[in-house]
Short mmCIF file of C-alpha atoms in Angstrom, two decimals:
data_model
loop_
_atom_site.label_atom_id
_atom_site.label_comp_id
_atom_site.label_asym_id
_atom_site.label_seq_id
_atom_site.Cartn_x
_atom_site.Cartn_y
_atom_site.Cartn_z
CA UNK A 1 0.00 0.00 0.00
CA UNK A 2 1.36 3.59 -1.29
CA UNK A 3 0.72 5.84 1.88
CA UNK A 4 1.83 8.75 -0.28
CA UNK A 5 -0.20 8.06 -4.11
CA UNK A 6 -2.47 10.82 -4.79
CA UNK A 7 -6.37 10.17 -4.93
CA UNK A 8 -8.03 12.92 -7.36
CA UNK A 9 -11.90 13.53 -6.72
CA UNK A 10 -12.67 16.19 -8.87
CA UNK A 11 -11.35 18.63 -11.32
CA UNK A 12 -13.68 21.18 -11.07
CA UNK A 13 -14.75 24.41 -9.49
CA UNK A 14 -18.28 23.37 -7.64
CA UNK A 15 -19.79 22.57 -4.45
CA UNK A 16 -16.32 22.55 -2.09
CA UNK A 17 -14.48 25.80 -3.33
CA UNK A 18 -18.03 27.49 -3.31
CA UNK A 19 -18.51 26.15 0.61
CA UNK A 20 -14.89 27.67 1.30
CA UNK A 21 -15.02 30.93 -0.49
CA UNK A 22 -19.14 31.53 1.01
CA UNK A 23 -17.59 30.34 4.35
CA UNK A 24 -14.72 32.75 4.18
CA UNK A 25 -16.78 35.70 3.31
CA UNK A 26 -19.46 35.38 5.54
CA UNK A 27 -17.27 34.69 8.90
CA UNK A 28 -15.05 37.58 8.39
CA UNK A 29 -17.93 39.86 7.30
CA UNK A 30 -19.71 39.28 10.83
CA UNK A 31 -16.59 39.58 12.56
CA UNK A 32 -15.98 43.25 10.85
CA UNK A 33 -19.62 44.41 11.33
CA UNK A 34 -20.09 42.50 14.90
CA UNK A 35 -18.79 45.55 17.51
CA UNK A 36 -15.63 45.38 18.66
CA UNK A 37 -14.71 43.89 21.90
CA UNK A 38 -10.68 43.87 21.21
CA UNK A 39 -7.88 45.16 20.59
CA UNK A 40 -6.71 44.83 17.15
CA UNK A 41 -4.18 42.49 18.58
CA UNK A 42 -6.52 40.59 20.34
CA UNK A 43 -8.54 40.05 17.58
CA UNK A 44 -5.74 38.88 15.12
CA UNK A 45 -4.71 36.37 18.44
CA UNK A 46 -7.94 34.68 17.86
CA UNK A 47 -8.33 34.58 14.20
CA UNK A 48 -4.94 32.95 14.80
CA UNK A 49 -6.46 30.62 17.70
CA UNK A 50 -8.98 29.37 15.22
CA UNK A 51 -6.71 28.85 11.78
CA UNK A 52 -3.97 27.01 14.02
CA UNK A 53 -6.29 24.74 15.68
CA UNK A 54 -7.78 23.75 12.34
CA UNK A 55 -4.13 23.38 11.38
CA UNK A 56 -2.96 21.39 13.87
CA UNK A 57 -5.84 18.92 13.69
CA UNK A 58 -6.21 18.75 10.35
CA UNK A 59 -2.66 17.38 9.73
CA UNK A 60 -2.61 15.57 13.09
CA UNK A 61 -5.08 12.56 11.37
CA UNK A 62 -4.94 13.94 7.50
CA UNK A 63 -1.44 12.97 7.26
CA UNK A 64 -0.04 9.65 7.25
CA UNK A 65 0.27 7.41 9.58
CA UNK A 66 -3.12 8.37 10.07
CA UNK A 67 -4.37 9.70 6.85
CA UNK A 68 -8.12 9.87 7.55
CA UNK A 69 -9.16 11.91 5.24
CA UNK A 70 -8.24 14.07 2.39
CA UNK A 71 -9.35 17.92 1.63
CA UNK A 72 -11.12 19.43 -0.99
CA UNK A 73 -10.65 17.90 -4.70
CA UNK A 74 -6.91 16.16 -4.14
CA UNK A 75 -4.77 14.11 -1.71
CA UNK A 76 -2.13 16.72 -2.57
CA UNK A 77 -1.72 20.05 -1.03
CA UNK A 78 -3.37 22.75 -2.52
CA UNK A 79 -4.74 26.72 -2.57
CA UNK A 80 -8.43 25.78 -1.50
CA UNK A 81 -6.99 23.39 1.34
CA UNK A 82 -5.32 26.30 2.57
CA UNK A 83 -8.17 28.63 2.20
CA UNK A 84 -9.87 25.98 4.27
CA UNK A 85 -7.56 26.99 7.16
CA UNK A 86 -8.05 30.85 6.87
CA UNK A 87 -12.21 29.26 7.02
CA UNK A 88 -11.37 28.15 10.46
CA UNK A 89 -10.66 32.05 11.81
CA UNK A 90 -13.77 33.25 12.25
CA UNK A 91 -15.37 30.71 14.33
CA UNK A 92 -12.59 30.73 16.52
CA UNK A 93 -12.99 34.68 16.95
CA UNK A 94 -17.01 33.83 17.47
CA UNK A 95 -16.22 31.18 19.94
CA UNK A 96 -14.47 33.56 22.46
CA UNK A 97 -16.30 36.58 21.19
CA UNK A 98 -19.52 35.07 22.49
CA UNK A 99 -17.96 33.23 25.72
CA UNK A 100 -17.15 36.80 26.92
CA UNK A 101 -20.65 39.00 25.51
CA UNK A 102 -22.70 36.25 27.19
CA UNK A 103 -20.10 36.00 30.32
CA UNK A 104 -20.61 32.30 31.36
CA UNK A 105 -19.68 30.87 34.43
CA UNK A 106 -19.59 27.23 35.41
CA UNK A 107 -21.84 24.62 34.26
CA UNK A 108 -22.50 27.25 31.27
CA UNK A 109 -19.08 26.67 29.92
CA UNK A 110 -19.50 23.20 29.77
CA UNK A 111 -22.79 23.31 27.66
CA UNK A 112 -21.43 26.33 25.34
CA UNK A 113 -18.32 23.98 24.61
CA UNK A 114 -21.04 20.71 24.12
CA UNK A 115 -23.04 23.50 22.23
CA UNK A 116 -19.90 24.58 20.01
CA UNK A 117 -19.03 20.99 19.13
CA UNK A 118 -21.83 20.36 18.16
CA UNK A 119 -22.03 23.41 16.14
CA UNK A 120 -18.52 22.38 14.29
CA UNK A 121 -19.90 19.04 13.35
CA UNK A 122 -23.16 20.28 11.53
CA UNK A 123 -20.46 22.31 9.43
CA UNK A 124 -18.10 19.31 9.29
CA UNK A 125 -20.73 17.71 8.48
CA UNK A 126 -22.47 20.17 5.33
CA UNK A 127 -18.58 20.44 4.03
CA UNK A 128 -18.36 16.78 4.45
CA UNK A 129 -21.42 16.68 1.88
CA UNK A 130 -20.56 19.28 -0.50
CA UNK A 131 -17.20 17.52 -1.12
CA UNK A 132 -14.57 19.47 1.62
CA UNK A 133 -13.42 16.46 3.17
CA UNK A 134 -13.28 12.72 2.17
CA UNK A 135 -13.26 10.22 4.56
CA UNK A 136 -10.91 6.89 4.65
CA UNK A 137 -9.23 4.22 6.05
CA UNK A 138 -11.96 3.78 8.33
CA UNK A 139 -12.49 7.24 9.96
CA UNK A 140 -16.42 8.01 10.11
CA UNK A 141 -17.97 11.58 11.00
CA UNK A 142 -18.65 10.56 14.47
CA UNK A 143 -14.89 10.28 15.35
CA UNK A 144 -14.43 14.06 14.98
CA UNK A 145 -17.01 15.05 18.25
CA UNK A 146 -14.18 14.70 20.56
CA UNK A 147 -11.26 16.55 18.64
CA UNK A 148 -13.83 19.51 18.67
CA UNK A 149 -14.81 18.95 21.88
CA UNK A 150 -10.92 18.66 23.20
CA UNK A 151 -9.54 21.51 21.43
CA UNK A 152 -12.56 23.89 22.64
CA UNK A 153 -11.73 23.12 25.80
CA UNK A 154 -8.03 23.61 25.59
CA UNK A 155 -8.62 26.64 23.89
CA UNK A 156 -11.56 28.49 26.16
CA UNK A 157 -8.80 27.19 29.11
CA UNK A 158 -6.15 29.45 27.73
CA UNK A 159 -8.68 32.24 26.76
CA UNK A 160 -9.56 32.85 30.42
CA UNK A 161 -6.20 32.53 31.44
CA UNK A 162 -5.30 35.29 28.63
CA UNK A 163 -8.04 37.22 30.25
CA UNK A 164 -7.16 36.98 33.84
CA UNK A 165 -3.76 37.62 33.30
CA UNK A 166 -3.85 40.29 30.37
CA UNK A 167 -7.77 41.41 30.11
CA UNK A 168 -7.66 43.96 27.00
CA UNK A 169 -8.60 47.68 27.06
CA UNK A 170 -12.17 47.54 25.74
#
């Protein structure tokens, strides 16, 4: 078995590059009409949050060993998979951005991270359909729940450190 032969699903512009470039436009849209909250800085810090966590995922079980699934039209590398990465900023920015409007304590962070993981696989799952990811060598749509769920909670862990220790001028 060739870990590293390259599967081609489609040649064409359709469904997956119009699910990337509508995803792209729409999340940074809402995050430049939504009122600001941050600091510029801040705000680049969790664009950032959200691209490298899709990053580091992504080529944590993409890649071989694992190599569960492939992105967008090719097994190979290419400008829509990284536009899928850039994707990832916005919901990052709305993750935190609406942890600290609604100011949860407790319990309530628990459910909003259930509630956000949930929210990531509905569009894991709608990109899964219109051709964004391909899934193999076993891996099914139900394995992703607890990546989401894990790196929410890592993340929203280091977010309230960041704002304990460095709360921004609003």
């Amino acid at each position: 078995m060739n870990l590293f032969a390259i599967v081609q699903y489609d040649q064409s512009f359709n469904s997956n590059e119009w699910f990337i470039l509508a995803s792209l436009v729409a999340g940074y849209t809402l995050i430049l009409i939504l009122p600001k909250r941050y600091p510029p800085a801040y705000t680049l810090l969790f664009l950032f949050i959200g691209i490298n966590s899709g990053i580091v995922f992504d080529h944590t079980i993409s890649i071989p060993p694992f190599d569960f699934y492939d992105v967008n039209d090719s097994s190979k590398f290419e400008i829509y998979d990284f536009l899928s990465y850039i994707m990832y900023g916005p919901f990052g920015y709305l993750f935190f951005y609406l942890y600290d409007y609604l100011k949860l304590k407790g319990y309530f962070t628990f459910l909003y991270i259930i509630m956000w993981s949930i929210i990531a696989m509905f569009v894991e799952g709608l990109a899964t359909y219109l051709g964004v990811f391909h899934y193999k060598n076993g891996y099914q749509f139900v394995y992703s729940f607890p990546f989401y769920f894990y790196i929410q909670s890592l993340t929203l862990t280091l977010f309230i450190i960041l704002m304990k220790k460095a709360p921004p001028n609003k």
